[in-house]
XYZ file of C-alpha atoms in Angstrom:
711
model
C 65.673 18.746 7.754
C 69.258 19.989 7.344
C 71.483 19.278 4.340
C 73.554 16.091 4.139
C 76.093 16.029 6.949
C 74.367 18.952 8.659
C 72.700 19.193 12.049
C 69.265 17.626 12.275
C 66.716 17.842 15.065
C 65.594 14.272 15.762
C 63.629 14.373 19.026
C 61.510 17.153 20.586
C 60.343 16.774 24.173
C 58.128 19.532 25.592
C 57.882 17.753 28.985
C 54.147 18.419 28.999
C 53.235 16.527 32.236
C 56.148 17.964 34.244
C 55.735 21.495 32.923
C 52.003 21.489 33.523
C 52.410 20.220 37.074
C 54.915 22.928 37.952
C 52.695 25.552 36.296
C 49.551 24.410 38.158
C 47.781 23.522 34.902
C 47.692 19.748 35.288
C 43.945 19.809 36.030
C 43.058 20.865 32.474
C 41.716 17.885 30.549
C 43.834 18.488 27.465
C 46.958 17.166 25.754
C 48.258 20.686 25.138
C 51.230 22.325 26.793
C 49.450 24.789 29.092
C 51.689 27.244 30.931
C 51.475 30.315 33.106
C 53.396 33.447 32.236
C 56.386 34.697 34.215
C 57.507 31.165 35.019
C 60.166 29.126 33.145
C 59.360 25.865 31.382
C 61.565 23.052 30.138
C 62.164 21.879 26.564
C 64.580 19.090 25.497
C 66.045 18.769 22.011
C 68.020 15.834 20.644
C 70.101 16.178 17.467
C 71.653 13.714 15.040
C 75.126 14.706 16.131
C 76.906 16.734 18.758
C 76.483 20.482 18.711
C 79.498 22.522 17.619
C 79.350 26.252 17.115
C 75.821 26.448 15.814
C 73.755 29.401 16.966
C 70.320 28.585 18.321
C 67.378 30.974 18.711
C 63.708 30.575 19.523
C 60.579 32.257 18.178
C 57.185 32.481 19.834
C 54.210 33.886 17.933
C 50.575 34.512 18.791
C 47.704 36.188 17.000
C 46.813 36.527 13.314
C 49.612 38.968 12.393
C 52.417 38.515 14.927
C 55.126 41.151 15.179
C 57.530 42.474 17.786
C 55.928 45.938 17.868
C 52.693 44.567 19.365
C 54.548 41.993 21.515
C 52.816 39.169 19.661
C 56.157 37.863 18.373
C 59.336 37.270 20.335
C 62.725 36.123 18.980
C 65.491 35.372 21.484
C 68.769 33.419 21.384
C 69.926 30.572 23.553
C 72.172 32.376 26.016
C 73.834 32.034 29.385
C 71.486 34.424 31.186
C 68.022 35.845 30.729
C 67.066 39.459 31.289
C 64.483 39.885 34.029
C 60.862 39.926 32.903
C 61.580 39.089 29.274
C 61.508 36.159 26.887
C 64.713 34.163 27.076
C 66.292 30.700 26.907
C 69.221 29.181 28.837
C 70.771 25.736 28.852
C 69.795 23.789 31.945
C 71.539 20.531 30.862
C 73.843 19.415 28.068
C 76.972 21.014 26.645
C 78.613 21.880 23.359
C 79.798 18.320 22.695
C 76.428 16.681 23.430
C 73.647 15.659 21.081
C 71.160 16.372 23.883
C 70.142 19.857 24.982
C 67.780 20.725 27.826
C 66.597 24.320 27.749
C 64.723 26.532 30.211
C 62.533 29.101 28.463
C 61.262 32.100 30.405
C 58.338 34.385 29.632
C 57.727 37.914 30.933
C 55.255 38.461 33.751
C 53.227 40.719 31.455
C 53.217 38.464 28.386
C 50.136 38.281 26.202
C 47.979 35.296 27.096
C 46.703 32.877 24.485
C 47.874 30.180 22.095
C 51.468 30.406 20.824
C 53.498 28.647 18.160
C 57.044 27.769 19.340
C 59.872 27.185 16.873
C 63.676 26.965 16.937
C 66.112 28.410 14.402
C 69.538 26.812 13.978
C 72.224 28.854 12.249
C 74.849 26.733 10.528
C 75.932 27.422 6.952
C 72.374 28.536 6.574
C 69.398 28.989 8.897
C 67.011 26.090 9.368
C 63.735 26.465 11.277
C 61.879 23.722 13.119
C 58.445 24.004 14.694
C 58.574 22.591 18.217
C 54.848 22.722 18.882
C 52.063 24.892 20.279
C 51.489 26.079 23.804
C 48.859 28.045 25.699
C 50.017 30.808 28.024
C 47.763 31.931 30.896
C 47.796 34.559 33.614
C 49.805 33.470 36.662
C 48.421 34.104 40.163
C 51.454 32.218 41.567
C 54.051 34.625 40.111
C 54.999 37.680 42.118
C 54.940 40.603 39.713
C 52.102 39.247 37.591
C 49.176 41.663 37.735
C 46.936 38.808 38.948
C 49.361 37.619 41.664
C 47.497 36.292 44.694
C 49.848 35.532 47.562
C 47.537 33.449 49.747
C 47.654 29.697 48.973
C 44.121 28.977 50.219
C 42.693 31.816 48.152
C 44.443 30.570 45.009
C 42.982 27.127 45.634
C 39.511 28.670 45.920
C 39.533 31.406 43.295
C 41.625 29.720 40.582
C 41.619 25.948 41.066
C 38.201 25.229 42.573
C 35.884 24.057 39.778
C 32.743 24.068 41.918
C 31.062 26.801 43.896
C 27.970 28.329 45.449
C 25.884 31.212 44.101
C 23.468 32.824 46.569
C 19.869 33.473 45.496
C 16.615 34.593 47.130
C 15.995 37.892 48.895
C 17.394 39.749 51.884
C 15.049 37.891 54.261
C 15.236 34.426 52.713
C 18.316 33.393 50.804
C 20.289 30.246 50.246
C 23.150 28.786 48.291
C 22.756 27.369 44.822
C 25.489 24.888 43.812
C 27.210 25.695 40.528
C 29.664 23.584 38.529
C 32.211 25.969 36.994
C 34.073 23.196 35.164
C 36.927 25.421 33.960
C 39.263 22.438 33.515
C 36.837 20.237 31.584
C 37.645 19.030 28.076
C 37.538 21.777 25.408
C 36.576 24.543 27.852
C 39.966 26.277 27.552
C 39.753 26.116 23.761
C 36.250 27.626 23.881
C 37.350 30.409 26.240
C 40.153 31.362 23.847
C 37.680 31.244 20.954
C 35.463 33.594 22.951
C 38.270 36.169 23.001
C 38.742 35.816 19.243
C 35.089 36.602 18.558
C 34.847 39.867 20.462
C 34.030 43.060 18.567
C 37.411 44.653 19.322
C 39.117 41.728 17.599
C 36.869 42.050 14.561
C 37.626 45.758 14.352
C 41.416 45.544 14.830
C 42.780 42.079 15.612
C 46.390 43.241 16.099
C 45.419 45.907 18.598
C 43.094 43.515 20.426
C 45.825 40.882 20.805
C 48.322 43.474 21.988
C 46.064 44.241 24.974
C 45.613 40.622 26.043
C 48.415 40.935 28.559
C 46.118 43.099 30.712
C 43.543 41.312 32.900
C 41.483 44.515 33.093
C 41.125 44.494 29.305
C 40.530 40.752 29.077
C 37.999 40.878 31.909
C 36.039 43.663 30.239
C 36.012 41.810 26.923
C 34.697 38.724 28.708
C 31.820 40.677 30.307
C 30.735 41.659 26.793
C 31.160 38.203 25.266
C 29.461 36.097 27.956
C 26.203 37.840 27.052
C 24.922 37.768 23.476
C 23.540 41.295 23.276
C 25.040 42.975 20.220
C 27.941 40.594 19.586
C 26.615 37.016 19.296
C 28.192 36.125 22.612
C 27.531 33.038 24.686
C 24.205 33.578 26.464
C 21.010 35.307 25.467
C 19.191 36.856 28.401
C 15.477 36.522 29.002
C 13.606 37.341 32.201
C 10.123 35.999 31.589
C 8.118 33.351 29.753
C 8.005 32.152 27.061
C 11.449 30.610 26.683
C 10.808 29.562 23.100
C 13.705 27.884 21.347
C 15.653 27.350 24.559
C 15.347 26.432 28.219
C 14.462 28.293 31.387
C 17.511 29.827 33.068
C 16.782 27.747 36.174
C 17.568 24.637 34.120
C 21.306 25.310 34.205
C 23.535 24.034 37.024
C 26.941 24.543 35.439
C 28.913 26.446 32.839
C 30.442 23.647 30.756
C 27.156 22.584 29.134
C 26.471 26.212 28.138
C 29.929 26.857 26.678
C 29.921 23.540 24.811
C 26.504 24.250 23.312
C 27.687 27.670 22.135
C 30.699 26.008 20.515
C 28.700 23.138 19.033
C 26.100 25.512 17.564
C 28.858 27.465 15.803
C 28.729 30.354 18.246
C 25.010 30.981 18.121
C 23.735 32.342 21.462
C 22.553 29.800 24.003
C 19.002 30.395 25.222
C 18.480 31.480 28.004
C 20.323 33.063 30.910
C 19.707 35.381 33.832
C 22.155 37.106 36.171
C 23.361 34.069 38.152
C 23.875 32.115 34.919
C 25.889 34.974 33.406
C 27.842 35.151 36.668
C 28.546 31.425 36.730
C 29.783 31.362 33.128
C 31.944 34.483 33.545
C 33.562 33.004 36.652
C 34.402 29.893 34.616
C 35.998 31.921 31.816
C 38.053 34.086 34.184
C 39.363 31.156 36.234
C 40.065 29.196 33.073
C 42.268 32.035 31.760
C 44.048 32.347 35.099
C 42.337 35.402 36.602
C 41.311 34.767 40.242
C 37.548 35.195 40.326
C 34.466 34.728 42.472
C 30.720 35.221 42.126
C 29.087 37.945 44.210
C 25.411 38.259 45.130
C 24.008 41.649 46.123
C 20.583 41.524 47.784
C 18.268 44.523 47.292
C 20.302 45.486 44.234
C 19.465 48.802 42.587
C 19.205 49.245 38.816
C 19.693 52.986 38.408
C 18.879 53.640 34.760
C 19.142 57.442 34.910
C 22.343 57.300 37.031
C 21.310 59.803 39.706
C 21.978 57.525 42.710
C 18.277 57.511 43.540
C 15.711 54.791 42.911
C 12.057 55.798 42.577
C 9.414 53.073 42.941
C 5.726 53.658 42.231
C 2.634 51.880 43.568
C -1.018 52.063 42.591
C -3.777 52.698 45.119
C -4.503 48.964 45.052
C -1.033 48.229 46.463
C 0.223 46.836 43.154
C 3.537 48.060 41.818
C 3.539 50.272 38.744
C 6.369 49.843 36.272
C 9.187 52.392 36.193
C 12.619 52.638 34.627
C 14.418 52.353 37.950
C 14.085 49.109 39.847
C 15.376 47.198 42.832
C 16.046 43.527 42.231
C 15.664 40.995 45.013
C 19.205 39.979 44.162
C 21.764 40.487 41.458
C 24.841 38.370 40.732
C 28.089 39.694 39.311
C 31.741 38.702 39.540
C 34.930 39.988 41.046
C 38.315 39.471 39.436
C 41.568 39.976 41.324
C 44.269 42.120 39.683
C 46.221 45.350 39.947
C 45.083 48.654 38.467
C 48.129 50.560 37.182
C 45.702 52.740 35.214
C 44.118 53.952 38.464
C 46.932 53.632 40.980
C 47.887 50.982 43.517
C 45.234 52.201 45.986
C 42.641 50.548 43.739
C 44.354 47.165 43.327
C 42.547 43.993 44.402
C 38.989 42.908 43.699
C 37.342 44.435 40.620
C 33.639 44.199 39.703
C 33.004 42.481 36.355
C 29.370 42.024 35.336
C 28.266 40.070 32.252
C 24.515 40.583 32.689
C 23.353 42.898 29.872
C 21.771 45.819 31.722
C 23.058 49.125 30.348
C 25.262 50.056 27.400
C 28.841 51.003 28.256
C 30.918 52.493 25.442
C 28.323 51.172 23.011
C 28.383 47.572 24.290
C 26.681 45.560 27.000
C 29.720 45.277 29.229
C 30.443 46.341 32.787
C 33.709 46.807 34.652
C 36.326 46.363 35.787
C 35.236 48.647 38.605
C 37.498 48.813 41.651
C 35.666 47.657 44.780
C 37.855 49.999 46.826
C 36.801 52.900 44.604
C 33.137 52.060 45.210
C 33.652 52.056 48.974
C 35.356 55.440 48.876
C 32.874 57.032 46.454
C 35.519 57.520 43.752
C 33.051 57.041 40.921
C 34.867 59.294 38.464
C 37.441 56.618 37.593
C 35.574 55.149 34.641
C 34.455 51.633 33.789
C 30.872 51.991 35.019
C 31.640 53.008 38.607
C 28.484 55.179 39.013
C 26.240 52.269 37.989
C 27.970 49.828 40.373
C 27.963 52.385 43.210
C 24.199 52.813 42.815
C 23.666 49.039 42.887
C 24.951 48.878 46.455
C 24.366 52.359 47.846
C 21.597 54.260 46.067
C 18.869 55.997 48.048
C 15.345 54.678 47.619
C 12.039 56.551 47.474
C 8.585 54.940 47.355
C 5.728 56.862 45.745
C 1.985 56.260 45.697
C 0.069 57.223 42.523
C -3.209 58.772 43.675
C -6.469 58.673 41.740
C -5.793 62.105 40.241
C -2.366 60.826 39.043
C -0.498 62.977 41.561
C 2.349 61.365 43.471
C 2.400 60.883 47.230
C 5.822 60.304 48.729
C 5.275 57.351 51.049
C 8.792 56.908 52.382
C 12.472 57.434 51.682
C 15.249 55.137 52.763
C 18.996 55.585 52.475
C 19.922 52.188 53.912
C 17.755 49.582 52.176
C 19.902 49.100 49.058
C 22.843 46.689 49.044
C 22.208 44.020 51.681
C 24.161 40.912 52.678
C 26.585 41.075 49.755
C 27.666 37.435 49.646
C 30.172 34.998 48.216
C 31.315 31.488 49.034
C 33.887 31.396 51.836
C 37.407 30.192 51.088
C 37.801 26.464 51.619
C 34.313 25.830 52.985
C 30.646 25.774 51.992
C 29.707 28.637 54.311
C 28.708 32.127 53.200
C 31.105 35.047 53.477
C 29.596 38.521 53.818
C 31.611 41.146 51.917
C 29.243 44.111 52.360
C 31.920 46.042 54.239
C 34.178 45.790 51.171
C 31.659 47.877 49.229
C 30.510 50.463 51.751
C 30.856 51.779 55.270
C 28.190 50.778 57.834
C 24.746 52.051 56.878
C 23.720 55.112 58.831
C 27.264 56.048 59.764
C 28.655 59.525 59.107
C 31.333 57.978 56.912
C 28.770 56.242 54.705
C 26.813 59.478 54.182
C 30.047 61.359 53.567
C 30.953 58.899 50.803
C 27.469 59.161 49.310
C 27.697 62.954 49.163
C 31.194 62.707 47.725
C 29.944 60.347 45.009
C 26.961 62.615 44.306
C 29.212 65.640 43.937
C 31.499 63.780 41.537
C 28.564 62.440 39.580
C 26.705 65.695 39.129
C 29.820 67.884 39.048
C 28.042 70.564 41.045
C 30.203 73.164 42.731
C 33.923 72.753 43.181
C 35.512 69.370 43.942
C 36.467 69.505 47.590
C 38.527 66.422 48.291
C 40.015 68.051 51.377
C 36.685 68.550 53.124
C 36.148 66.772 56.409
C 33.191 64.427 56.890
C 31.551 67.120 59.053
C 31.833 69.649 56.220
C 30.471 67.162 53.699
C 27.505 66.529 56.015
C 26.716 70.197 56.527
C 23.152 71.362 55.975
C 24.205 73.308 52.880
C 25.600 70.213 51.192
C 22.665 68.057 52.206
C 20.299 70.640 50.704
C 22.397 70.669 47.550
C 21.731 66.996 46.875
C 18.378 66.410 48.590
C 15.306 68.412 47.666
C 12.771 67.656 50.368
C 10.544 70.641 49.652
C 7.730 68.416 48.387
C 8.208 65.669 50.942
C 4.735 64.434 51.809
C 5.875 61.991 54.477
C 4.187 62.548 57.798
C 4.824 61.582 61.360
C 3.985 57.990 62.032
C 0.267 57.630 62.648
C 0.248 53.842 62.470
C 2.651 51.067 61.507
C 2.427 47.692 59.850
C 4.439 44.565 59.172
C 3.881 41.326 57.288
C 4.744 38.186 59.239
C 5.311 34.784 57.656
C 4.509 31.976 60.084
C 6.885 29.498 58.436
C 8.805 29.075 55.211
C 6.582 27.879 52.401
C 7.341 25.213 49.816
C 5.961 25.193 46.300
C 2.809 23.088 46.414
C 1.905 24.114 49.961
C -0.434 26.802 51.223
C 1.136 30.072 52.394
C 0.096 31.484 55.756
C 0.997 35.118 56.229
C -0.419 37.876 58.411
C -0.166 41.644 58.530
C 0.075 43.292 61.940
C -1.235 46.887 62.113
C -0.454 48.989 65.177
C -1.958 52.265 66.341
C 0.766 54.028 68.359
C -1.352 57.100 69.077
C -3.590 57.916 72.059
C -6.712 58.134 69.880
C -9.059 55.589 68.337
C -8.297 54.934 64.690
C -10.121 53.384 61.744
C -7.796 51.943 59.116
C -8.810 50.728 55.669
C -6.392 47.973 54.577
C -6.219 46.911 50.923
C -4.140 43.743 50.544
C -2.810 42.442 47.253
C -0.679 39.397 46.425
C 0.915 38.847 43.037
C 3.680 36.808 41.478
C 7.002 38.507 40.731
C 10.315 37.650 39.131
C 13.539 38.096 41.081
C 13.887 41.492 39.376
C 10.556 42.380 41.013
C 8.745 42.591 37.688
C 5.079 42.032 38.598
C 3.256 39.038 37.182
C -0.285 37.770 37.570
C -2.396 38.957 40.482
C -3.201 36.131 42.897
C -5.604 37.698 45.415
C -7.031 41.046 46.432
C -8.524 41.573 49.869
C -9.873 44.559 51.777
C -10.431 44.905 55.551
C -11.479 47.779 57.825
C -9.795 47.728 61.246
C -10.957 49.528 64.368
C -7.907 50.185 66.567
C -7.950 51.482 70.109
C -5.061 53.631 71.374
C -1.765 51.653 71.311
C -3.590 48.582 70.029
C -2.200 46.128 67.478
C -4.312 43.752 65.410
C -3.421 41.029 62.931
C -5.106 40.235 59.653
C -4.408 36.605 58.682
C -4.022 35.821 54.999
C -3.992 32.344 53.504
C -2.817 31.863 49.921
C -3.625 28.353 48.759
C -1.597 26.443 46.182
C -4.551 26.342 43.797
C -4.626 30.144 43.919
C -0.966 30.709 43.043
C 0.089 27.616 41.038
C -0.704 29.078 37.628
C 0.626 32.535 38.496
C 4.006 31.572 39.931
C 7.076 32.455 37.858
C 10.180 30.253 37.669
C 11.685 32.363 40.473
C 9.076 31.059 42.976
C 8.472 34.546 44.425
C 5.277 36.242 45.580
C 4.919 39.837 46.741
C 2.265 40.754 49.288
C 1.529 44.429 49.778
C -0.973 46.361 51.823
C -2.048 49.955 51.351
C -3.343 51.281 54.672
C -5.248 54.564 55.061
C -6.878 56.079 58.131
C -9.832 58.443 58.318
C -7.528 61.496 58.158
C -6.052 60.297 54.866
C -2.710 59.246 56.354
C -1.265 56.445 54.229
C 1.077 53.547 54.857
C 2.461 51.008 52.389
C 3.573 47.650 53.802
C 5.168 44.999 51.602
C 7.000 41.696 51.748
C 8.537 39.364 49.188
C 8.014 35.683 49.876
C 10.418 33.127 48.404
C 8.954 29.633 48.103
C 11.403 26.771 48.447
C 11.458 23.838 46.061
C 10.792 20.288 47.245
C 13.950 18.347 48.112
C 15.858 15.997 45.843
C 18.526 13.649 47.189
C 21.422 11.759 45.641
C 22.693 8.524 47.150
C 26.222 7.299 46.393
C 28.331 4.419 47.772
C 30.873 5.088 50.523
C 33.923 4.038 48.515
C 34.436 5.480 45.047
C 37.598 4.965 43.004
C 38.796 6.823 39.935
C 38.034 5.135 36.589
C 35.805 2.561 38.302
C 32.066 2.743 37.579
C 29.743 3.255 40.549
C 25.973 3.468 40.839
C 24.250 6.582 42.164
C 20.539 6.912 42.879
C 18.520 10.111 42.551
C 15.441 10.171 44.781
C 12.486 12.562 44.653
C 8.891 12.397 45.855
C 6.097 14.283 44.116
C 4.639 16.496 46.872
C 1.556 17.456 44.884
C -1.888 15.909 44.567
C -1.537 16.059 40.807
C 0.581 14.390 38.142
C 3.996 15.895 37.360
C 4.273 16.059 33.590
C 7.091 16.419 31.043
C 9.800 15.542 33.546
C 13.522 15.382 32.773
C 16.427 14.745 35.109
C 19.635 16.654 34.347
C 22.930 15.523 35.884
C 26.363 17.118 35.686
C 29.585 17.228 37.629
C 33.168 18.056 36.716
C 35.419 15.030 36.922
C 32.428 12.690 37.094
C 30.515 13.128 33.838
C 32.086 14.056 30.498
C 29.035 16.152 29.642
C 25.591 16.995 30.935
C 23.408 13.886 31.174
C 19.681 14.172 30.502
C 17.312 11.357 31.498
C 13.668 11.411 30.473
C 11.434 10.605 33.444
C 7.925 9.202 33.213
C 5.095 11.340 34.551
C 4.997 11.132 38.348
C 1.662 10.318 39.963
C 0.505 12.270 43.032
C 2.920 11.648 45.951
C 4.794 9.005 43.916
C 8.444 8.348 44.776
C 10.972 8.572 41.939
C 14.181 6.538 42.151
C 16.518 6.910 39.165
C 19.709 4.780 39.044
C 22.714 6.316 37.261
C 26.055 4.716 36.394
C 29.045 7.059 36.694
C 32.729 6.523 35.947
C 34.795 9.269 37.612
C 37.905 10.421 35.754
C 39.304 12.937 38.262
C 40.302 12.199 41.853
C 39.476 14.347 44.883
C 36.195 15.730 46.157
C 33.840 16.153 43.238
C 30.323 17.601 43.103
C 27.404 15.721 41.529
C 24.447 17.994 40.737
C 20.904 16.929 39.880
C 18.087 19.071 38.511
C 14.543 17.817 37.923
C 12.637 19.897 35.389
C 8.896 19.477 34.803
C 5.809 21.543 34.042
C 5.062 22.323 37.684
C 8.594 22.819 39.013
C 11.412 24.846 37.527
C 14.231 24.301 39.995
C 14.119 21.087 41.970
C 17.828 20.742 42.621
C 20.129 18.658 44.747
C 23.813 17.884 45.034
C 26.128 15.386 46.640
C 29.841 15.653 47.303
C 31.650 12.593 45.951
C 35.091 11.712 47.300
C 36.983 9.969 44.502
C 40.041 8.022 45.671
C 43.148 7.250 43.635
C 43.145 3.729 42.239
C 45.668 1.792 44.322
């Protein structure tokens, strides 16, 4: 309040609906003023009398100790013009004789993101200060010059505004899409994402320095990769890759990010139990999109985990055909994220998509964080640019060697492969539910001279052997001398092909059904051959960690010259039901040996599908009007399904995850669960259902729901 007869501010209008619509933040379920940087917003002030010669200035502050040195505090006057890319305020309506003043406030394209306090200072006989309110400033993919600028409208709709998506799971032979509800605009999610930034270890060490870097999406993205996992910093999700999931739920239980983030917030930032790579990926995508960084989830099939960072994966098998544990591994799939932004620290050649991975795998600068790694740098083998590039390069392009541990503990090199790692790298296509293959973004075609040239280039940079030779031609890189430098084949025990084998799956198998698989062994030589075949089947996780053995089988084959024979193998449900992990994967392997001691290892990973679940909804659905949906599922087993719960979620349809306890289902019984839903957001929404019980870990279904505006 001003002194008697002085100027008083009587009405403050932040034009929240109009500002949010123009800033593309109207989808956030919040009453806050949410803005994007580098774009002006409107504020109206009404005074008790007409303005005279008073001087007006504005102050914006963010962070615990705001100051101008760290760009966490800005003070700027009301003026006629605004300097480009700076804080400023100009009159857009009103004049010196009016009580009403409409002001356009601009922010720089590189402003720090986060929650700000906005105030106005009026200089009369003395200075009076009035708080106008709070606002949240986000990255701006719509603003040319912002480091996250994305010029394509359809891509902005997909990678910033789409609150639903698809994450691909399975293996390179059998994969499918898993619906995920990102929910970045749901109530309280923005507040939780900002709280996530304020709980990172950098903030705890030096809050002023941490805030000063929050204008940089590379910094923010890296912080988020550390905070989405709980390893070492009490972040959002605790990872666990095998039973028991004591004190939490199986990772397959989750279908969306909002329930996870809300639980973390509700439990006073205690880690949510439990997550695996696709859950970490789903939550990180939510956080990035919520803060305004264009983001997408990426699935890499046959993904290498190169613990010793030598770009080579060694896998070991026992004489029984069972896998023996080793530090290196190849996962059936791995999910990470890409964020879109420029890289002034690396140079414009590395702008664009950047790998950000929240799954806690290896320490990076003392924390479980990964990225941002330029996808373009990975493709070109430029792994000396920091931020975990060697690890990411190996995930998509490592060489792979399979070893057999003989009875005397010596190793027999079964095979080497330079093209089996990094298959069908996938993400959801823009504006559709189809899969988009982005493998070519990460590497040149397997087997090409260019791909081998890049591999040798990466190896040279990694090991720092010899002199860097950036000017070498691909032919020079592929010379025998350079190949010998990086590949020691002196102890290669591989032999010319004496016989071959392949597992063949007659049809896709569903959990609860018998699995019919066969191995075909061929003798390509002109001589008779006796082959001893030891077959083993065992449960595995998606990271290929071996579980319980299901069957062992041994057969001796007599093969005539150029003859092929099949060995059928039936794995019944009663044999695998108690061994199966929540990933529904079984590995079958066969160790084949002829009378001369020539050995062959044949293997195949089988992914079992879950039984279907369907959701029925009415044809016409209107916003804020309750409708009835029905979830339908039939027990496919000849046994009772016990401890069943139905989980439902969907942004714009349900305020929070809905859990319905379901009675035990008798053998082959049909379940029909009615659910009343009142949608609160128009447009095409996604309703997801997940049935969890003792026998099944991921019986999931979804239904698109078109919500019309109430006329």
